[in-house]
CSV table of C-alpha atoms and ligand atoms in Angstrom, one decimal:
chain,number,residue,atom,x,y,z
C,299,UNK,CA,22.0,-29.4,77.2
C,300,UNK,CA,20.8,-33.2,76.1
C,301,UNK,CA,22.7,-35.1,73.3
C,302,UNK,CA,21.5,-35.1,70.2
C,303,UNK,CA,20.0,-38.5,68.7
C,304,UNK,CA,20.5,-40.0,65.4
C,305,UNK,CA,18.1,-42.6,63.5
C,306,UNK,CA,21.2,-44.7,63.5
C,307,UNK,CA,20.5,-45.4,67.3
C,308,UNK,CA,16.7,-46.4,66.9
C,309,UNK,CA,16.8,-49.9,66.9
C,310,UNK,CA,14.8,-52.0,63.7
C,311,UNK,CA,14.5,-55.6,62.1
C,312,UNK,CA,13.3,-59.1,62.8
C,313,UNK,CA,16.3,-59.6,65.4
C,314,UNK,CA,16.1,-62.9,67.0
C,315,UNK,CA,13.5,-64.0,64.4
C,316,UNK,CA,16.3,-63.3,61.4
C,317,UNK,CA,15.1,-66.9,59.9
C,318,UNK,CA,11.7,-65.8,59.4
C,319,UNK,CA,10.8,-64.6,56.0
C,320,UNK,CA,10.0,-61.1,55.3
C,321,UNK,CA,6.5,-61.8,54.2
C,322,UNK,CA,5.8,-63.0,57.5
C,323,UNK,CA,7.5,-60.8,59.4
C,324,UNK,CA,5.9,-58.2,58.3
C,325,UNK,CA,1.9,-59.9,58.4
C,326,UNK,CA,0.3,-58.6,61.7
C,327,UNK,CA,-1.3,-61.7,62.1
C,328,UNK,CA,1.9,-63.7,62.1
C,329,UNK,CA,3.2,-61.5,64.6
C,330,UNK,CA,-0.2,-62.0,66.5
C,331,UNK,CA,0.0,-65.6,66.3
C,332,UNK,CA,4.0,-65.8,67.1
C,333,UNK,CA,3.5,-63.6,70.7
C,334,UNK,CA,5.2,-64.8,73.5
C,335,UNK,CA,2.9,-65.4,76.3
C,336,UNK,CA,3.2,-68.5,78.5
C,337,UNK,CA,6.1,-69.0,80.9
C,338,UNK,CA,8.2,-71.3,78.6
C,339,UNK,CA,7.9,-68.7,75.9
C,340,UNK,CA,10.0,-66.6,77.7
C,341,UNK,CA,12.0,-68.9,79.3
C,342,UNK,CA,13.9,-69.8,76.3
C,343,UNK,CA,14.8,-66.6,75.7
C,344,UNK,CA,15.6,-64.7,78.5
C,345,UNK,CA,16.9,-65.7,82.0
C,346,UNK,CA,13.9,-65.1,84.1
C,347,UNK,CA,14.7,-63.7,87.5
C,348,UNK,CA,12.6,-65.3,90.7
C,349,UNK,CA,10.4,-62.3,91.0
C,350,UNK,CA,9.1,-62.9,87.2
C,351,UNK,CA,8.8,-66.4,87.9
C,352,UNK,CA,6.5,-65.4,90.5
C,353,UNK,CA,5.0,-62.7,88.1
C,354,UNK,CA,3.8,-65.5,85.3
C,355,UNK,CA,1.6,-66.8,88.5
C,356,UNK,CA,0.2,-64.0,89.6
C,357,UNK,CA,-1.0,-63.1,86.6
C,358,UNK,CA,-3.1,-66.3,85.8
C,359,UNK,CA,-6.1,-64.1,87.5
C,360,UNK,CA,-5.3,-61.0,86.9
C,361,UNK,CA,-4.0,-59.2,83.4
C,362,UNK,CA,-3.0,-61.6,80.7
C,363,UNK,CA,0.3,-62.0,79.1
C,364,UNK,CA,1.7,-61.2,75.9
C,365,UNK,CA,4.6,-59.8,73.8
C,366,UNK,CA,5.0,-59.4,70.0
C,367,UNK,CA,8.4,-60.7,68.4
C,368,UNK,CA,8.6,-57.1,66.9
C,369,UNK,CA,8.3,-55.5,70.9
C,370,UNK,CA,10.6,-58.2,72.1
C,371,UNK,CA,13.3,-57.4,70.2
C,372,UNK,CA,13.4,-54.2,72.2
C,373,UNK,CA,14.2,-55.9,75.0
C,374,UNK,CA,17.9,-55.8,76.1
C,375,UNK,CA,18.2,-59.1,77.3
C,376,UNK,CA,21.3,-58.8,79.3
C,377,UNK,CA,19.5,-56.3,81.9
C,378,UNK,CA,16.9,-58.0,84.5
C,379,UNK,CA,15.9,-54.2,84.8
C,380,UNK,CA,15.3,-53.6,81.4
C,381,UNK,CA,13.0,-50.4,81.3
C,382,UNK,CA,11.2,-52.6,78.3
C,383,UNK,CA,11.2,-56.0,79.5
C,384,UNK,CA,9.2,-54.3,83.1
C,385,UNK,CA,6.6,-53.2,81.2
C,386,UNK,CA,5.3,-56.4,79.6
C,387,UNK,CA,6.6,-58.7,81.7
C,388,UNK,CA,5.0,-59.3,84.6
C,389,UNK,CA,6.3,-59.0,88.3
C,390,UNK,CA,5.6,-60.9,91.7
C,391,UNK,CA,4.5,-57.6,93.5
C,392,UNK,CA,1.8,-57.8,91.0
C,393,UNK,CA,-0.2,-60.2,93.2
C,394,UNK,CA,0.6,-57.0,95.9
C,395,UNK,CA,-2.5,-55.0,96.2
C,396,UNK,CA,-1.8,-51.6,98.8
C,397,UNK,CA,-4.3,-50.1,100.4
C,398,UNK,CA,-5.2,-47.5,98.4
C,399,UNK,CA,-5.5,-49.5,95.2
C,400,UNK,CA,-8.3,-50.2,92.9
C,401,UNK,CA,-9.5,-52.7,90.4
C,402,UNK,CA,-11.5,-49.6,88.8
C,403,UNK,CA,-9.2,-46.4,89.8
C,404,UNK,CA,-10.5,-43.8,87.7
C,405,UNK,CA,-14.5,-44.7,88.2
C,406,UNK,CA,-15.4,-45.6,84.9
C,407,UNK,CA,-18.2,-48.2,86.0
C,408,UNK,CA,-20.2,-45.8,87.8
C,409,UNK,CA,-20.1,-43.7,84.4
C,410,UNK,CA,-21.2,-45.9,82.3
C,411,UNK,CA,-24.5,-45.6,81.1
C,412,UNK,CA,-24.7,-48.2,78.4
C,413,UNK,CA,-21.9,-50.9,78.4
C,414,UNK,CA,-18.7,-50.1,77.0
C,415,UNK,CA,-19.6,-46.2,76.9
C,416,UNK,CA,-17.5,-44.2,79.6
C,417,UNK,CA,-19.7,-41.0,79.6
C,418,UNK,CA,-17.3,-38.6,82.1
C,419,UNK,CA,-17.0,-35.6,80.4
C,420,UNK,CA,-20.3,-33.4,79.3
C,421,UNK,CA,-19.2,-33.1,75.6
C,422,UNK,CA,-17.3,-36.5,74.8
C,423,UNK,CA,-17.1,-39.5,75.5
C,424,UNK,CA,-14.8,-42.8,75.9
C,425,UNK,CA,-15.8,-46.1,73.7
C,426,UNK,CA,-14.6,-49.4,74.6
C,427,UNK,CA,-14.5,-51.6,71.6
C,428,UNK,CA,-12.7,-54.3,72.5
C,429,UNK,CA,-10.9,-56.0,75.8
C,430,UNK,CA,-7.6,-57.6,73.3
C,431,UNK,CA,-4.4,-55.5,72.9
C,432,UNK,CA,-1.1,-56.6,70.9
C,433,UNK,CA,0.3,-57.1,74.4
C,434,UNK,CA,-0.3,-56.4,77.7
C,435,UNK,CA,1.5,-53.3,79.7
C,436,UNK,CA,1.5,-54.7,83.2
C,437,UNK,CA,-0.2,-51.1,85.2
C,438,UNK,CA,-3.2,-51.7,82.6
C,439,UNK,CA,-5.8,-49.1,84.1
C,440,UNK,CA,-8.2,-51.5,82.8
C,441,UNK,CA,-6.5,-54.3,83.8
C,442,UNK,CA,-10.5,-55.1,85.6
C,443,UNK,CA,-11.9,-56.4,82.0
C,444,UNK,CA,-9.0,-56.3,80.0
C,445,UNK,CA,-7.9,-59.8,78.6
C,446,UNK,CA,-10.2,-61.3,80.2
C,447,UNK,CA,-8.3,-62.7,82.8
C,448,UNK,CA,-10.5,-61.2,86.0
C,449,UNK,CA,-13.4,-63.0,84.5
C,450,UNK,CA,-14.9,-59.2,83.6
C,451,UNK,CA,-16.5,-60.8,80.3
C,452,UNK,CA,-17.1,-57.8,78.2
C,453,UNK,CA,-19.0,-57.8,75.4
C,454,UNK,CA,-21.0,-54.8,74.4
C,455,UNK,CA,-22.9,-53.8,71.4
C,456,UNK,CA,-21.3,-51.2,69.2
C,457,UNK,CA,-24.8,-50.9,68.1
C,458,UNK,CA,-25.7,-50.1,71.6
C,459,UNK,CA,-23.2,-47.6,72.0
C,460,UNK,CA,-23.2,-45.7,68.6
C,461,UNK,CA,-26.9,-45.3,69.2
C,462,UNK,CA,-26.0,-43.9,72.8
C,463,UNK,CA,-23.6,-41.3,70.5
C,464,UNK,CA,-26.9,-40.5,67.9
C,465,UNK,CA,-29.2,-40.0,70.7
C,466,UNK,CA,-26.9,-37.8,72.8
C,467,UNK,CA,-26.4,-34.4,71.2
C,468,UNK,CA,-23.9,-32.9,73.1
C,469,UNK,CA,-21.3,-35.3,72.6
C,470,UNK,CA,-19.3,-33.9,70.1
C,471,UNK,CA,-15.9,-36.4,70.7
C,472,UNK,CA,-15.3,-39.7,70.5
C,473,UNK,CA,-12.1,-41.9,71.9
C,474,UNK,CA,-12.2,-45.1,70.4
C,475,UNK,CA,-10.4,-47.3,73.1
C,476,UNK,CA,-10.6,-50.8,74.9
C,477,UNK,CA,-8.4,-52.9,74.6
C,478,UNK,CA,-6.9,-52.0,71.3
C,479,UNK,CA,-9.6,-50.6,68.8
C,480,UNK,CA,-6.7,-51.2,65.8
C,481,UNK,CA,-6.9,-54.9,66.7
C,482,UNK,CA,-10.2,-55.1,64.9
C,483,UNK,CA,-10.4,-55.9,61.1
C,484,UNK,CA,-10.1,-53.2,59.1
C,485,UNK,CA,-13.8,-53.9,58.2
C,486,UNK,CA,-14.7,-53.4,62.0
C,487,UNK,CA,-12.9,-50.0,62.2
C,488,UNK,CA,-14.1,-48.7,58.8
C,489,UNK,CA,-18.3,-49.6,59.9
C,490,UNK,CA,-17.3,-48.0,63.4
C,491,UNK,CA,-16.0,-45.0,62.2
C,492,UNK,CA,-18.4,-44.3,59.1
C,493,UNK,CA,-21.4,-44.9,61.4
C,494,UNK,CA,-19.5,-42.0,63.4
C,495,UNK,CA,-19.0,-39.9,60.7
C,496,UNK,CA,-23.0,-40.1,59.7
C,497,UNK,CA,-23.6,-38.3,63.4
C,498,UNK,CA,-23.7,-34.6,62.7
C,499,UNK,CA,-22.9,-33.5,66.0
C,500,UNK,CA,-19.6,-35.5,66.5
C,501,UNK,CA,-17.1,-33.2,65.5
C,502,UNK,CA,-13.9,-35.2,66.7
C,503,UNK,CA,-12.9,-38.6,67.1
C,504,UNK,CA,-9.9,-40.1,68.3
C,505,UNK,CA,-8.4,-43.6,68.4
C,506,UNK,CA,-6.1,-44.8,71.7
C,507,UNK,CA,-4.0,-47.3,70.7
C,508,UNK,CA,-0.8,-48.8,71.7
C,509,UNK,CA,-0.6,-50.9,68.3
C,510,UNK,CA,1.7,-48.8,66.4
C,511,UNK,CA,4.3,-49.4,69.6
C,512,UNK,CA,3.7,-53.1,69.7
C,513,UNK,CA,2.9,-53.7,66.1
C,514,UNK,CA,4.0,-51.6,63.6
C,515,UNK,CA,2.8,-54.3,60.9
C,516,UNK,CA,-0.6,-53.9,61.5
C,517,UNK,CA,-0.5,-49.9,59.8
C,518,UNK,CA,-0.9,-51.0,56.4
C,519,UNK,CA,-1.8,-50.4,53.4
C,520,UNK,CA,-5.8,-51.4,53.7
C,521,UNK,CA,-5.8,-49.9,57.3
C,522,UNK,CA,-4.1,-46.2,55.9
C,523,UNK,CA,-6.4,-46.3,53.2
C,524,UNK,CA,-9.5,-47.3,55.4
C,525,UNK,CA,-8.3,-44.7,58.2
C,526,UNK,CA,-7.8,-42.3,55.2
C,527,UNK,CA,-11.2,-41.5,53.9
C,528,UNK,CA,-12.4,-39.6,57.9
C,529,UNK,CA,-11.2,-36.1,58.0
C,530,UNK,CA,-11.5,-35.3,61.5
C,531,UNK,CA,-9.9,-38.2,62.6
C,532,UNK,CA,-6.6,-38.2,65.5
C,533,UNK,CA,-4.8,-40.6,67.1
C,534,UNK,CA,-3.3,-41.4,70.3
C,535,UNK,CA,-0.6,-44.0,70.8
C,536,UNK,CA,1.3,-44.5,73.6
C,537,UNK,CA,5.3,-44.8,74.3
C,538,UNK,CA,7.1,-44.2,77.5
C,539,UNK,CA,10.3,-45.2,76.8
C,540,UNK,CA,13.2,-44.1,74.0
C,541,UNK,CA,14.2,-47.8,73.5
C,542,UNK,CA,10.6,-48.0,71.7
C,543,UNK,CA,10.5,-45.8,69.8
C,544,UNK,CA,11.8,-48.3,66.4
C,545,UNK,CA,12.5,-47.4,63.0
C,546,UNK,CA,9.1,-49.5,62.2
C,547,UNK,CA,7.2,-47.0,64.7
C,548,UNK,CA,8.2,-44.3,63.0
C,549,UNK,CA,7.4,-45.5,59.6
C,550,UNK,CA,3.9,-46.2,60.8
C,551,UNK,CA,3.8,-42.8,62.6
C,552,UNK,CA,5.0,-41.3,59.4
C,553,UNK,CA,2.0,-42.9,56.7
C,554,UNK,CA,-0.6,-41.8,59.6
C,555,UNK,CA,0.6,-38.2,59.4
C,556,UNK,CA,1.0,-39.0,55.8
C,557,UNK,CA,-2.9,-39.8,55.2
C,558,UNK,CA,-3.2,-36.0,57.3
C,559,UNK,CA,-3.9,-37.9,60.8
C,560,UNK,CA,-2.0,-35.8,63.5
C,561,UNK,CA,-0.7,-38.0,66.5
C,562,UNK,CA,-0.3,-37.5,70.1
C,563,UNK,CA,1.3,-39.1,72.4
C,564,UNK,CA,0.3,-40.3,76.3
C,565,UNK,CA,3.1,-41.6,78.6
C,566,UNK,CA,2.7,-43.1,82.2
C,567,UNK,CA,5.4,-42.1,84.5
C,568,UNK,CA,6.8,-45.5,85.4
C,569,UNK,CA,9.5,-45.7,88.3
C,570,UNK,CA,12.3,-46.5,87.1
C,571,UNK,CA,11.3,-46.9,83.2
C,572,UNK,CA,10.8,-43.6,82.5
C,573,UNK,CA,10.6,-41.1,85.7
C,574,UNK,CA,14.3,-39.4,85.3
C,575,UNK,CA,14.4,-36.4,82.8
C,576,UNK,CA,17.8,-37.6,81.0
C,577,UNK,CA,15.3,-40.7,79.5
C,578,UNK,CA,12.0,-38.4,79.4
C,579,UNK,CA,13.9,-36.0,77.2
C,580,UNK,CA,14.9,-38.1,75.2
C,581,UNK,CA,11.6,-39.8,74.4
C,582,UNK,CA,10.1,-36.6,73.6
C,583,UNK,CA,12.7,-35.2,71.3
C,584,UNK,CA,12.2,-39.2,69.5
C,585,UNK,CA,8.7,-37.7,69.6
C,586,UNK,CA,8.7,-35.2,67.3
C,587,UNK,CA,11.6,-36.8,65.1
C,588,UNK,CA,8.1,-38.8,64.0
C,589,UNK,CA,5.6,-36.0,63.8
C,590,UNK,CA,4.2,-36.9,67.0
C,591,UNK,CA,2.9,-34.3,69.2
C,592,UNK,CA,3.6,-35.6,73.4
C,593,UNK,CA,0.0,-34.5,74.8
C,594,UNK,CA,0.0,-36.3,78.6
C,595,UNK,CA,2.6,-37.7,81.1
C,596,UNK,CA,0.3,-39.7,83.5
C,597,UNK,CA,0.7,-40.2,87.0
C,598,UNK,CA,0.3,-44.2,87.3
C,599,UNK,CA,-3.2,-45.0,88.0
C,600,UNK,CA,-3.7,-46.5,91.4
C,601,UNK,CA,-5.2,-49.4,89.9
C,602,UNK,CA,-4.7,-53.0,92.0
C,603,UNK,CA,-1.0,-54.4,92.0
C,604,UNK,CA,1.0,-51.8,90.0
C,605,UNK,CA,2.8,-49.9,93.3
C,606,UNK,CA,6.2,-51.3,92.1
C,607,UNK,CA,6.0,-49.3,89.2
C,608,UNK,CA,4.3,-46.4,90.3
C,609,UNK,CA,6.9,-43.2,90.5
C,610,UNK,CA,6.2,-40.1,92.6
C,611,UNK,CA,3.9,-37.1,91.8
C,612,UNK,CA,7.1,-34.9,92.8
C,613,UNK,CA,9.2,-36.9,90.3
C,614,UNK,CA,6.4,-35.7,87.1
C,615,UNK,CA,6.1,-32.5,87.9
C,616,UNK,CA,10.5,-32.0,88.4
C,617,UNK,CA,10.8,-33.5,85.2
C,618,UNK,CA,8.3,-30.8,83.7
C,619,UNK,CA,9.9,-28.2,85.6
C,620,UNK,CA,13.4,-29.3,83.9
C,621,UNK,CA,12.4,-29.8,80.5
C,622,UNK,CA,10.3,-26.3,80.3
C,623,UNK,CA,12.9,-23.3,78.4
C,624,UNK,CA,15.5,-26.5,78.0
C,625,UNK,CA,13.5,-28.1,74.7
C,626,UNK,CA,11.1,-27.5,72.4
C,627,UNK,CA,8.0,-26.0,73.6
C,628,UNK,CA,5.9,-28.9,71.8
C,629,UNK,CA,8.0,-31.3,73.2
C,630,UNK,CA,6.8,-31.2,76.7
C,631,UNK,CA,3.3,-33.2,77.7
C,632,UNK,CA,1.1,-32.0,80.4
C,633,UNK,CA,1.5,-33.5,83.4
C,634,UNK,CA,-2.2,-35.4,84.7
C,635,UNK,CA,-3.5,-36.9,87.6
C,636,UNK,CA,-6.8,-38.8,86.7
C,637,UNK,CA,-8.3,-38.3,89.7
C,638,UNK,CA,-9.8,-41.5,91.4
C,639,UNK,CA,-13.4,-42.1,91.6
C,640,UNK,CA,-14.2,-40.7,88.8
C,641,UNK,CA,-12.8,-36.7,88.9
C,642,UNK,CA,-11.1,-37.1,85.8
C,643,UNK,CA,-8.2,-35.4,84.4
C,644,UNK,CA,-6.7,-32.9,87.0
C,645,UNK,CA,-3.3,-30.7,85.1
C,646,UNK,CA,-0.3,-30.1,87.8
C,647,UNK,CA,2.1,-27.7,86.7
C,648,UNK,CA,5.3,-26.9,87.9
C,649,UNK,CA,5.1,-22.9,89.6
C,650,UNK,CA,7.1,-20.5,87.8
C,651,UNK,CA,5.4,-17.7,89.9
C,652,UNK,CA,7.4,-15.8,92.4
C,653,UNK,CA,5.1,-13.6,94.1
C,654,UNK,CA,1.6,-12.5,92.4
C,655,UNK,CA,0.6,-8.9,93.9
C,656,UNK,CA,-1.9,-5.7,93.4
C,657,UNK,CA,0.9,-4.2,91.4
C,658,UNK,CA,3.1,-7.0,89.5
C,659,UNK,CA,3.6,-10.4,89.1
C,660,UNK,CA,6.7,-11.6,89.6
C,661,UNK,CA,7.8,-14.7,87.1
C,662,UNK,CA,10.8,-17.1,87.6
C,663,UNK,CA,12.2,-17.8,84.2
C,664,UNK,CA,14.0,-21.1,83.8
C,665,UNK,CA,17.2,-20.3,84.6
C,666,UNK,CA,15.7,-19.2,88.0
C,667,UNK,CA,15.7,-15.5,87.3
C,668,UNK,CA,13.4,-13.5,88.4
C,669,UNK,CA,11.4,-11.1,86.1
C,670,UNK,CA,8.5,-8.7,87.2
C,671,UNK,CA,5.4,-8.2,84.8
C,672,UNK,CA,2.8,-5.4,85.8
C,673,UNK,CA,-0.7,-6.5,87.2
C,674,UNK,CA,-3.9,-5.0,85.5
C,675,UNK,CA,-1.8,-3.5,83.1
C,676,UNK,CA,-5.5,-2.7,81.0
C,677,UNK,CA,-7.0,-1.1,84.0
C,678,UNK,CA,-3.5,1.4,84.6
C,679,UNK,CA,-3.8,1.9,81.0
C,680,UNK,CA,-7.2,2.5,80.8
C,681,UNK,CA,-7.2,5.3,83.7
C,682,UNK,CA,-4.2,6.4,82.7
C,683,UNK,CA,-5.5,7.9,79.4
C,684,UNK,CA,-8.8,9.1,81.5
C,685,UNK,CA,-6.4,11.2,83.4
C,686,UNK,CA,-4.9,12.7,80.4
C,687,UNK,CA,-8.3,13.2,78.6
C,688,UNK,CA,-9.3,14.9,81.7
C,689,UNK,CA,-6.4,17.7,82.0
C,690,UNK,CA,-6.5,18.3,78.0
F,73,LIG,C1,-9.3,-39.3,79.1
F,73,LIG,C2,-10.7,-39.3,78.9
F,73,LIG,C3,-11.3,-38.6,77.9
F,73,LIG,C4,-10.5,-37.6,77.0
F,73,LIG,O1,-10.0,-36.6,77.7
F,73,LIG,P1,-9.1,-35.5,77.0
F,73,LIG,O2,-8.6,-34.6,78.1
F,73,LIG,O3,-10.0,-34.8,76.1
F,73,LIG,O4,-8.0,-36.1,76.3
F,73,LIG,C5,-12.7,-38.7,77.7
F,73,LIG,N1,-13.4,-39.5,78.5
F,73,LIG,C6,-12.9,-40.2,79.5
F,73,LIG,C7,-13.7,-41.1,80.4
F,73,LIG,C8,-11.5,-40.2,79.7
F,73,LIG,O5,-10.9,-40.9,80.7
């Protein structure tokens, strides 16, 4: 059995920026413009260890930095280790590149007819709109064009690609994702998804964004009632840890489901952030305490320089395995590998099959009982009524 949470332990409020008024607190653009992001940002707040130090340089070329005030306050400051503080701030081993790292890991480029469209999938497709996010996790997938900082230079046409969705009929779902498509104006997002909504054959669209997590401030008013008027819209947002999941999260989570947008949630199984099941648990059941639905735990991309936070395929799928008949049945994401290269998203499922023969299938509950369930039970009953017809 897990402990049961309280609000009282979800952490909230302007923390270390307690002097700064509640009108700007609560302006996304202040907290835009306040972000930590050089070295001597951080430095006078937290007692950098030598491998960060080494992380600010290596990331000159490769995946900006940044961290809202409302996201740093999540940080415990007292623990180098801090399963926060590792996602945003970056790492020497981030100049590491292994072997079987990539600076595009799941093949988007290859799948990209027009720029910014990732066209995978027969019946949807991806839509980058923008290469800026609140702040930056450091395993980034798109690390390649995001921020800039490898020089990718993106800058496509939504016209380009909306016209890609018109002409294509079978695309019937659109994920809005970059970057962060909620860092747009409000006016951005509203064209973008109107011009969507005008397409008869897209049925479903869906944004990714991480800006709930890292800004809570930005879900306002305008944006809910913007967001508001498209019917068949989801989101996705994305929290692998507990610690941030805040009370201003789950405000924001709470006005999206609110204005009837149901939100799922995709995780990346980080070692040692997230991969043990006492801390997955325990995001989940956060989860659903805000209405939102965990859809996928990601293995870690193999994308260049993220090894040191890349956990073990064995690791997801035990912590499946040990959540499955312990929790909710909603509570528990499916585990993905997106395959490299461009195979896209491959399930892996814990086996709770015993033995599988011509006569039963034999299940292991999760207790590690064993149960047996007949095979073809149709066909048996099928002939077995034949049979009785027969000698009437
Ligand atoms: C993840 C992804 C999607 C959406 O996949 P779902 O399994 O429907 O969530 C679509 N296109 C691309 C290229 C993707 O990577």
């Amino acid at each position: 059995m897990f402990p049961q949470d309280s609000l009282r332990n979800w952490k909230s409020g302007k923390g270390l920026w307690a002097k700064v008024d509640d009108a700007q607190w609560s302006d996304w653009r202040w907290q835009l413009q306040n972000r930590l992001s050089r070295k001597t940002d951080f430095e006078k707040l937290l007692q950098l260890t030598d491998s960060e130090v080494a992380g600010f340089e290596a990331s000159v070329d490769k995946l900006s930095v940044s961290v809202t005030p409302h996201f740093f306050n999540l940080i415990d400051r007292s623990d180098p280790n801090c399963p926060i503080r590792r996602q945003v701030v970056p790492q020497g081993a981030e100049s590491i590149v292994s072997t079987e790292e990539m600076a595009d890991p799941v093949g988007e480029e290859k799948t990209m007819p027009v720029p910014g469209i990732v066209h995978r999938y027969p019946d949807r497709v991806l839509f980058l709109v923008t290469d800026r996010c609140a702040s930056y996790c450091r395993y980034c997938t798109r690390s390649r064009m995001v921020s800039n900082a490898q020089g990718y230079g993106f800058s496509p046409s939504i016209d380009v690609g909306l016209d890609y969705i018109k002409k294509n009929k079978s695309i019937r779902d659109v994920l809005l994702s970059g970057g962060d498509p909620l860092l747009l104006s409000d006016e951005k997002i509203g064209r973008i998804l109107s011009s969507l909504s005008k397409i008869e054959h897209v049925e479903f669209v869906r944004i990714g964004t991480r800006v709930p997590v890292f800004l809570p401030q930005r879900v306002n008013d305008s944006l809910l009632d913007s967001l508001s008027q498209h019917p068949n819209l989801w989101i996705s947002i994305h929290v692998n840890h507990p610690g941030e999941c805040s009370l201003e999260l789950r405000d924001a989570c709470l006005k999206l489901t609110k204005q009837g947008i149901p939100i799922g949630n995709q995780s990346v199984l980080l070692r040692g952030i997230n991969d043990n099941i006492g801390c997955m648990q325990q995001l989940i059941h956060r989860l659903l305490m805000m209405k939102v639905r965990p859809y996928y735990l990601y293995q870690c991309d193999l994308v260049e320089g993220s090894s040191h936070l890349r956990s073990s395929v064995q690791k997801g799928l035990d912590i499946i395995k040990g959540l499955r008949g312990k929790t909710t049945g909603y509570a528990i994401p499916q585990f993905v590998i997106d395959a490299p290269k461009g195979g896209g998203k491959v399930p892996l499922n814990p086996d709770f099959v015993h033995e599988w023969n011509d006569s039963e299938i034999i299940l292991k509950n999760f207790e590690g009982e064993l149960f047996s369930y007949p095979n073809n039970t149709n066909l048996l009953v099928v002939s077995e009524l034949e049979h009785k017809l027969d000698t009437v």
